[in-house]
CSV table of C-alpha atoms in Angstrom, one decimal:
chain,number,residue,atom,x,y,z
A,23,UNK,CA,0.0,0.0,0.0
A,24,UNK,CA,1.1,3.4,-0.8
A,25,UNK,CA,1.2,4.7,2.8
A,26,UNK,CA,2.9,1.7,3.7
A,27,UNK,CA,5.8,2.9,1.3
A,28,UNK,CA,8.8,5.6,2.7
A,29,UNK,CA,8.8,8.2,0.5
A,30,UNK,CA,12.1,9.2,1.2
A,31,UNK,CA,13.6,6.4,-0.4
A,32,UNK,CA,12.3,6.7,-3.8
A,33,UNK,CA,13.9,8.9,-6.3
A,34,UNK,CA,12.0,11.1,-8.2
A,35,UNK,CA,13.8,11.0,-11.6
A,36,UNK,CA,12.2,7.8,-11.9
A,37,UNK,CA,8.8,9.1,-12.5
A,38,UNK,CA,10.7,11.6,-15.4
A,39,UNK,CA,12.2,8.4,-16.9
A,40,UNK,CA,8.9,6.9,-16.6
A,41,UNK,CA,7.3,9.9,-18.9
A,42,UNK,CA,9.9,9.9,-21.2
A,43,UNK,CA,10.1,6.4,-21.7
A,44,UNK,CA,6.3,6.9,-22.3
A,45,UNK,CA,6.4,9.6,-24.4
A,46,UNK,CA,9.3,7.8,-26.9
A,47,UNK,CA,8.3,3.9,-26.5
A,48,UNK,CA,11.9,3.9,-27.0
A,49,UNK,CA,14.7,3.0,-24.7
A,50,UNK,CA,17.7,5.0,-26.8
A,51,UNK,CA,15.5,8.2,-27.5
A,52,UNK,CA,14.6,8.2,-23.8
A,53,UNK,CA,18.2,8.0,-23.6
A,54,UNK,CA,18.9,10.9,-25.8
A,55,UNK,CA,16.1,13.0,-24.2
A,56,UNK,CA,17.6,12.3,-20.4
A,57,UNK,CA,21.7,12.4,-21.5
A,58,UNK,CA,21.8,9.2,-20.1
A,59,UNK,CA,22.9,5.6,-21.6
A,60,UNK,CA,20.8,3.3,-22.9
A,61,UNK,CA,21.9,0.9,-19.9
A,62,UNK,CA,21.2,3.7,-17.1
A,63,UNK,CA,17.5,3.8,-17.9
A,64,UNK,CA,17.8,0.0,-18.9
A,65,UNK,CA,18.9,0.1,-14.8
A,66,UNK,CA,16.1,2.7,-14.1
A,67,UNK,CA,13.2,0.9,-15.6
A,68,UNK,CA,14.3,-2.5,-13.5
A,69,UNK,CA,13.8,-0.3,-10.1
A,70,UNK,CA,10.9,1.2,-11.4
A,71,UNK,CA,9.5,-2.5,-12.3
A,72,UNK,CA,10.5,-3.4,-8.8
A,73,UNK,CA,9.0,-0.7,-7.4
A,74,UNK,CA,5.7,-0.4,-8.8
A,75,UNK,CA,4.9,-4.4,-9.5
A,76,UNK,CA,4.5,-4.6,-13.1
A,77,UNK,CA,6.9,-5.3,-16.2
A,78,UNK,CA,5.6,-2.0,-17.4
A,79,UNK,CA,7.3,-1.5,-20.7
A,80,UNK,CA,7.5,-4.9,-22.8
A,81,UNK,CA,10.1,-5.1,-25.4
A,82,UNK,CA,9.2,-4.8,-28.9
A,83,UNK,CA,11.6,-5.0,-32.5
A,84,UNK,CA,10.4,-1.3,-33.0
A,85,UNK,CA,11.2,0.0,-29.3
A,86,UNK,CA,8.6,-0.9,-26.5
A,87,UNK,CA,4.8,-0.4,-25.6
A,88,UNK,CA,3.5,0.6,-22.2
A,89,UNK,CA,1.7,-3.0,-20.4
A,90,UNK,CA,-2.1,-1.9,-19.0
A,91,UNK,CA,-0.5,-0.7,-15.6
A,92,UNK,CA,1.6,1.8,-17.2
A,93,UNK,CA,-1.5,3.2,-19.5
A,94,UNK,CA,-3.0,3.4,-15.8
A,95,UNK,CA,-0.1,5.0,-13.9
A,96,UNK,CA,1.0,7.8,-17.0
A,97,UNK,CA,-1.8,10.0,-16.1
A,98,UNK,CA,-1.6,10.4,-12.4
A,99,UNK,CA,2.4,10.2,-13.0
A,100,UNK,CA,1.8,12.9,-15.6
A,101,UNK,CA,0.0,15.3,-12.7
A,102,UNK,CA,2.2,14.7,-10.3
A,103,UNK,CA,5.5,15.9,-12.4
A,104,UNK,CA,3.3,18.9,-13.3
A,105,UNK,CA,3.1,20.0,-9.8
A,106,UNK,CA,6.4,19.5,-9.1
A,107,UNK,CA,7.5,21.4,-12.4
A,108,UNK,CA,5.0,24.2,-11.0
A,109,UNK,CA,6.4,24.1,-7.5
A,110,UNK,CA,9.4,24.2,-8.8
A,111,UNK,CA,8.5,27.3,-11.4
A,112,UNK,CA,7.5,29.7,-9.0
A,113,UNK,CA,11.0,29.5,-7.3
A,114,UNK,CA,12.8,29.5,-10.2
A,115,UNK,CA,10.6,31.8,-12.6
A,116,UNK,CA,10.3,30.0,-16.5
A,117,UNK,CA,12.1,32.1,-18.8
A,118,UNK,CA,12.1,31.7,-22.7
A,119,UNK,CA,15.5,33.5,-23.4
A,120,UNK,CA,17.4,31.0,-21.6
A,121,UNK,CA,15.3,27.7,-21.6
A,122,UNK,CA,16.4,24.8,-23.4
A,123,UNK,CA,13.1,22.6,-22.9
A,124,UNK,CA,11.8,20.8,-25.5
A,125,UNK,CA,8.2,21.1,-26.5
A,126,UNK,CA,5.8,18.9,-28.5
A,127,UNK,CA,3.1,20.1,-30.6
A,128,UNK,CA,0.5,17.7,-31.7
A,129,UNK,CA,-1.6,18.9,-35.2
A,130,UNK,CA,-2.8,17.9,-38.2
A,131,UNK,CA,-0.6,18.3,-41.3
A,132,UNK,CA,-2.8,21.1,-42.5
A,133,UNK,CA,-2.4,23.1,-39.4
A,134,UNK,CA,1.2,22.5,-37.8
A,135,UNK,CA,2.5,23.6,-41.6
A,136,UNK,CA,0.1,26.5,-41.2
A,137,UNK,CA,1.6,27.4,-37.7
A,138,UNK,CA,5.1,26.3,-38.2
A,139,UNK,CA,6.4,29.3,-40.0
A,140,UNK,CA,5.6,32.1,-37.8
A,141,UNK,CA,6.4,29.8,-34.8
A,142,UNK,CA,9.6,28.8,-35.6
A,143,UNK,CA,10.3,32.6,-36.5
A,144,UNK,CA,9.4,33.8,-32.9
A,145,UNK,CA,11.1,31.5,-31.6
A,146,UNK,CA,14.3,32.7,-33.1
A,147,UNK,CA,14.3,35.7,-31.0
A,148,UNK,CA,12.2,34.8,-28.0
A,149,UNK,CA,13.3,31.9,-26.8
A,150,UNK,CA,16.5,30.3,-29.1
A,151,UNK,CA,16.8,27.3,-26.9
A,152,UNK,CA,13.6,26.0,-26.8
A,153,UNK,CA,13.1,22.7,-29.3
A,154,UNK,CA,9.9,21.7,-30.8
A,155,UNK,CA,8.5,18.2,-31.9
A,156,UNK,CA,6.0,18.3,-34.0
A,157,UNK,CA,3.6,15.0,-34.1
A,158,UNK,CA,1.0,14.2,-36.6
A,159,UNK,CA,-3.0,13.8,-35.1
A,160,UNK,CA,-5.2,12.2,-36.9
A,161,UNK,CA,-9.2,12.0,-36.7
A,162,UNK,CA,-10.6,8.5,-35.6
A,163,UNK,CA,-12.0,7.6,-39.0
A,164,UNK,CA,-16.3,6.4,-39.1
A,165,UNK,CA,-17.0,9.2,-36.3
A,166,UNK,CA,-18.5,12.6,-37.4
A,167,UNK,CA,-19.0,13.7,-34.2
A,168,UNK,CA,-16.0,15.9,-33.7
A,169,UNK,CA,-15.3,15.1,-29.6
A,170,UNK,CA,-15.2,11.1,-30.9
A,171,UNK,CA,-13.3,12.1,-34.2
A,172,UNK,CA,-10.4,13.7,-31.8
A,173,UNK,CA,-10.3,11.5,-28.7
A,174,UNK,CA,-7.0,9.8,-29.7
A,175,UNK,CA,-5.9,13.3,-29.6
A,176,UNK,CA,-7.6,14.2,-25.9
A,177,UNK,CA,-5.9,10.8,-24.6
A,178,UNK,CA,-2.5,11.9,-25.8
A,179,UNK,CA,-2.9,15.0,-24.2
A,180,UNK,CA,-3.8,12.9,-20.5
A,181,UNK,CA,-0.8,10.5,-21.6
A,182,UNK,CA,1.4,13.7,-21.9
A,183,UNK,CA,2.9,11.7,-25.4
A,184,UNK,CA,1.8,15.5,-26.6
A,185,UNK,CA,1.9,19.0,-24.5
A,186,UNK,CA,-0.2,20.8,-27.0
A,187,UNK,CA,-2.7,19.9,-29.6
A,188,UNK,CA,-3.7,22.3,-31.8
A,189,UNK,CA,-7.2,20.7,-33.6
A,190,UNK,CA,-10.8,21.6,-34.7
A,191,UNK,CA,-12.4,20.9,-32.0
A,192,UNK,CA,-14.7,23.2,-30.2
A,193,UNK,CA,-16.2,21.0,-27.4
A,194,UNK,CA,-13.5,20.1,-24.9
A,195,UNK,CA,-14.4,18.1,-21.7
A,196,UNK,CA,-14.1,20.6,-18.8
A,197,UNK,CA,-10.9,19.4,-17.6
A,198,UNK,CA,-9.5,21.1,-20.9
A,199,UNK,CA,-8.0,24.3,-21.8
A,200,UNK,CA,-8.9,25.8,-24.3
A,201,UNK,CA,-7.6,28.8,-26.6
A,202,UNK,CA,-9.3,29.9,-29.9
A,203,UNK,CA,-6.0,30.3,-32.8
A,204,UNK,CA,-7.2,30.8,-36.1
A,205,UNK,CA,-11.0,30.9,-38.3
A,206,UNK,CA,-10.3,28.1,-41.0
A,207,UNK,CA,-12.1,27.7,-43.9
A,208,UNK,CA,-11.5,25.7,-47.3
A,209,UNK,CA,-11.4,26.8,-50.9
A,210,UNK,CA,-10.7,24.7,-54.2
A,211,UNK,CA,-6.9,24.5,-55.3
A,212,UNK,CA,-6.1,24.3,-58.3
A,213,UNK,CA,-2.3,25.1,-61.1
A,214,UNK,CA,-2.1,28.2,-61.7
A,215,UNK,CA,-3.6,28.6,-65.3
A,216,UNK,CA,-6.2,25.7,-64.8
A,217,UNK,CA,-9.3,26.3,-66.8
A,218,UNK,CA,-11.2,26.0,-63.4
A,219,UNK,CA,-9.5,29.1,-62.8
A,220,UNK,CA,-11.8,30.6,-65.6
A,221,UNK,CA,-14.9,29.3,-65.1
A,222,UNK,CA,-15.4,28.0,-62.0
A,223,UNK,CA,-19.0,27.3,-61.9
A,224,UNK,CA,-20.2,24.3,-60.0
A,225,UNK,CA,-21.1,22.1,-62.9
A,226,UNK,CA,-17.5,22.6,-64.4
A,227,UNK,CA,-16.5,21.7,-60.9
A,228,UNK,CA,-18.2,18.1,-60.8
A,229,UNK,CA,-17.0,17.4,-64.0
A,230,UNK,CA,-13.3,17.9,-63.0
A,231,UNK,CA,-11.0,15.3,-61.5
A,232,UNK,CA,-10.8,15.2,-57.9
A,233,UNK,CA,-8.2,14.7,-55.0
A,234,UNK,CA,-8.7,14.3,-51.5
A,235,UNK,CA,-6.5,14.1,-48.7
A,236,UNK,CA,-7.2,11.0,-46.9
A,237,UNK,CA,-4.6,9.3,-44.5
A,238,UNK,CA,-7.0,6.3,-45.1
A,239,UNK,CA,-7.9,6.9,-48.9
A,240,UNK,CA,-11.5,7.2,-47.7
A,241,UNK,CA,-13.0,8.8,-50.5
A,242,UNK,CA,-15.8,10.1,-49.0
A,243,UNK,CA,-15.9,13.7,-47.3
A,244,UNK,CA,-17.6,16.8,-46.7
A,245,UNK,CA,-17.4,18.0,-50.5
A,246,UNK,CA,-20.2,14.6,-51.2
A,247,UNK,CA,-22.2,15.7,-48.2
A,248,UNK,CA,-23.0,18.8,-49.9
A,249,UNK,CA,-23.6,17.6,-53.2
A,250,UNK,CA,-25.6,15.5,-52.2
A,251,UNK,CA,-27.4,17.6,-50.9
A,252,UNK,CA,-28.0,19.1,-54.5
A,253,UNK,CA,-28.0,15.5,-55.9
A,254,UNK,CA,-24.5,15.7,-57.7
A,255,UNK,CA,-21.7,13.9,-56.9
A,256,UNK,CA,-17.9,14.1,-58.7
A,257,UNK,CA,-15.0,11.9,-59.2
A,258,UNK,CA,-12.4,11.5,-57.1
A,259,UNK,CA,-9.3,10.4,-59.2
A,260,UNK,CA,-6.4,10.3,-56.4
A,261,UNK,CA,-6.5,10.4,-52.6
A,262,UNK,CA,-3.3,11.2,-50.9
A,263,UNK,CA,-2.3,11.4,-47.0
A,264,UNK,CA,-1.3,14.9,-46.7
A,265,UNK,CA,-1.7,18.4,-47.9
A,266,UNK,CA,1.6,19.0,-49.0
A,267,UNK,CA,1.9,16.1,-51.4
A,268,UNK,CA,-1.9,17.6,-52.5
A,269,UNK,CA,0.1,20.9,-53.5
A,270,UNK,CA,2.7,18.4,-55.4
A,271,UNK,CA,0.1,16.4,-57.0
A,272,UNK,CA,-2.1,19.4,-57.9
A,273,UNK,CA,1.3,21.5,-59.7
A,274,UNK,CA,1.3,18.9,-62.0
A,275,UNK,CA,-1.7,17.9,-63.1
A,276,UNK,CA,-5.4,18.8,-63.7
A,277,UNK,CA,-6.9,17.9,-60.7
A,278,UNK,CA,-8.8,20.2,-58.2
A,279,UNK,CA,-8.9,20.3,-54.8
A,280,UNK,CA,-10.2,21.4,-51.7
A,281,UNK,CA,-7.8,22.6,-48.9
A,282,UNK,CA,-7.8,25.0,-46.3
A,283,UNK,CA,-7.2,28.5,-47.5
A,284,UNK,CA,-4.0,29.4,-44.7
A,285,UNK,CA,-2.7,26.7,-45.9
A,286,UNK,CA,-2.5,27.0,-49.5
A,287,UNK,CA,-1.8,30.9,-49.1
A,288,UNK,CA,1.4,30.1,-47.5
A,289,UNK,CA,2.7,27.0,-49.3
A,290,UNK,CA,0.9,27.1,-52.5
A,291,UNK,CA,3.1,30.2,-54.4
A,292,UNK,CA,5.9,27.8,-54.2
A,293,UNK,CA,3.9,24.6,-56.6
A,294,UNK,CA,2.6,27.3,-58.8
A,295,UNK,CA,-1.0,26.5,-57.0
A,296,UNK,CA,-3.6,29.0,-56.4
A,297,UNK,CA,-6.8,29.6,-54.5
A,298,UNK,CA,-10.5,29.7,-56.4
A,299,UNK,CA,-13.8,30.8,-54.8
A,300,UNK,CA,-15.8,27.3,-54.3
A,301,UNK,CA,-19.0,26.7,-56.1
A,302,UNK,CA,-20.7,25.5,-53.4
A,303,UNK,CA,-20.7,26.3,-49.6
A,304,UNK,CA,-17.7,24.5,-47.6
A,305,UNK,CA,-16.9,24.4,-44.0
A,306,UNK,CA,-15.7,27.0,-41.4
A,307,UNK,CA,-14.3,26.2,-38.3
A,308,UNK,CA,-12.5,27.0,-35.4
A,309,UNK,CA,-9.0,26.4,-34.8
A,310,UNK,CA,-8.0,25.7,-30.9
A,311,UNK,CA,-5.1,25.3,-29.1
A,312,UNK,CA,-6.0,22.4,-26.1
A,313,UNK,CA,-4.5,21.2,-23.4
A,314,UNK,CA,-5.2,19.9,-19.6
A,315,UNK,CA,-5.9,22.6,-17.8
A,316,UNK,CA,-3.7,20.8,-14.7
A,317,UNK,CA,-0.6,21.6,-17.5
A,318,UNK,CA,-1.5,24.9,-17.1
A,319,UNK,CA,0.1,24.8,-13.6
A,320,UNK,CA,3.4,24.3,-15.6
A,321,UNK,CA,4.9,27.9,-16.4
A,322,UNK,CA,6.7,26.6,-19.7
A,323,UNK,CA,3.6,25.3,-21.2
A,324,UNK,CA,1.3,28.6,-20.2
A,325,UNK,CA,4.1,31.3,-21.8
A,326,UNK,CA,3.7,28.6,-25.0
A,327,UNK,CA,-0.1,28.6,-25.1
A,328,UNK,CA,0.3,32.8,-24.9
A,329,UNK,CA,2.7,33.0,-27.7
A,330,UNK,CA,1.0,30.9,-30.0
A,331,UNK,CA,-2.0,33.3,-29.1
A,332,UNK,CA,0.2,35.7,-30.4
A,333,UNK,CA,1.2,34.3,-33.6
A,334,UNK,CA,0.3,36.2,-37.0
A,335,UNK,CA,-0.7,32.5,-39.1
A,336,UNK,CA,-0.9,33.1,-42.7
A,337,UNK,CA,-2.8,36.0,-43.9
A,338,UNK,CA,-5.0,37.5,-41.5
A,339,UNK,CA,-7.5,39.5,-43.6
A,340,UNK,CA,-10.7,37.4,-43.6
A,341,UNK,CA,-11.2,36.2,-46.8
A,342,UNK,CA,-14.7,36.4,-48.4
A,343,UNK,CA,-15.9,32.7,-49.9
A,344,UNK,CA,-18.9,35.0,-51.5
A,345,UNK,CA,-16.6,36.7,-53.7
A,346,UNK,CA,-13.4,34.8,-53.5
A,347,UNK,CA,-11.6,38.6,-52.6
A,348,UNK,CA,-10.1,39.2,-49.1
A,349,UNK,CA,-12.5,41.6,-46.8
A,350,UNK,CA,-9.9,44.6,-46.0
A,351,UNK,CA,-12.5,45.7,-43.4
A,352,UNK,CA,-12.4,42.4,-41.7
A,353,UNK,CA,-9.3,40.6,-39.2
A,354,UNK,CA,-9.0,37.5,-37.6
């Protein structure tokens, strides 16, 4: 039993290793992480398993993966290093200009290449030492509720594999923080000097060849909803799993495409691909940064969530879907 235990005795680092070792599912990038050999957290683990009871981290030809008591312990092990971190913050204030933590930002392809950028130029001259890791979330695929489309993403968050998560999800559980980033919306994309460029009327648009990005190569998505809804439907010719190699595929081809608009504002000049008002209504939505609101505790993590509120992403002049022309009048 835990009260039966003396605290005194057990050293605290073991609860970082056990994070780390977490976070990587690898013994020699933990390693890396803690500057320490591969054998010292080899050593560290085995008192940890001693410890706690439990194997904890089985051995696998790719690294290792957490047993069911470690996927029970990383949350409350996950608090408790945040209100140490905290304690430990207000003695020794967080500053950027000197900090050489390392950070990781979990996203989907279409927003951390949309953020990126202007991150990584802040950074530059607020806080050089600070490191970033940048991990790919994904949307559980069948759910179109967003809350059960993200929840890989939530649980990351709790496991602390990510710090952040920057996602398109309005309706966080209340034990989440949450901070509105950017309005997104989507337009059609399309090589500069496509004929769709032209005439982009909706039954020009149906008749085109499509691609959709689809880590799955599900080629269903919100463009069928709608067309459906004016019972037509188009042809999708090639899905690929990111928005980048959209922009690649797009530069070289006749296909069309619809992405978000930050995205192809800031990455699209350099395929030669362009932006066209969309024939038919697409989505808007929100873009929020999330994270526990226990993290919050940690100073580090609460100067990131500011700065990224901060951030200038993209173009910020709303752009008008009604007439495909930026509204000067209007800022995000």
């Amino acid at each position: 039993m835990l009260n039966q235990i003396d605290l005194s005795r057990i050293d605290l680092n073991l609860l970082v290793l056990f994070e780390i070792v977490f976070q990587e599912r690898h013994v020699g990038r933990s390693a890396e992480r803690l500057h320490l050999s591969p054998s010292a957290i080899s050593h560290g683990l085995g008192r940890l398993r001693a410890l706690l009871g439990d194997p904890l981290f089985l051995k696998t030809p790719k690294g290792v993966v957490p047993t069911e008591r470690a996927l029970q312990l990383a949350t409350s092990v996950a608090e408790i290093l945040v209100r140490i971190r905290g304690v430990v913050s207000t003695a020794t204030p967080f500053d950027p200009r000197d900090s050489k933590r390392r950070f990781v930002i979990g996203a989907p392809d279409g927003v951390s290449s949309v953020i990126l950028p202007s991150l990584l130029e802040t950074l530059r001259g607020a806080a050089p030492g600070v490191d970033l890791g940048i991990r790919q979330l994904l949307p559980v695929q069948g759910f179109t509720d967003p809350h059960l489309a993200w929840k890989d993403a939530l649980k990351e968050l709790e496991d602390r594999t990510t710090d952040i998560a920057i996602i398109p999800l309005d309706d966080v559980p209340v034990r989440f923080h949450k901070q509105k980033l950017y309005e997104e919306a989507f337009v059609i994309a399309v090589r500069k000097g496509h004929s769709f460029q032209r005439n982009p009327t909706l039954k020009r648009y149906c008749e085109m060849e499509h691609l959709v990005v689809s880590h799955t190569g599900d080629v269903l998505g919100f463009v069928d909803v709608e067309l459906a809804k004016k019972s037509l439907t188009r042809r999708v010719a090639l899905t690929v799993p990111n928005f980048i190699f959209a922009l690649s595929v797009l530069a070289e081809t006749e296909m069309v495409s619809a992405l978000p608009r930050r995205f192809v504002e800031i990455h699209g000049a350099r395929f030669n691909v362009v932006a066209v008002k969309a024939p038919l209504p697409l989505p808007r939505f929100s873009i929020n940064v999330v994270l526990p609101k226990v993290a919050m505790m940690d100073a580090g993590l609460a100067w990131l969530v500011r700065l990224l509120g901060q951030l200038r992403i993209g173009n910020d002049r709303a752009f008008d879907l009604r007439s495909g022309k930026r509204n000067r009048s209007m800022h995000s």
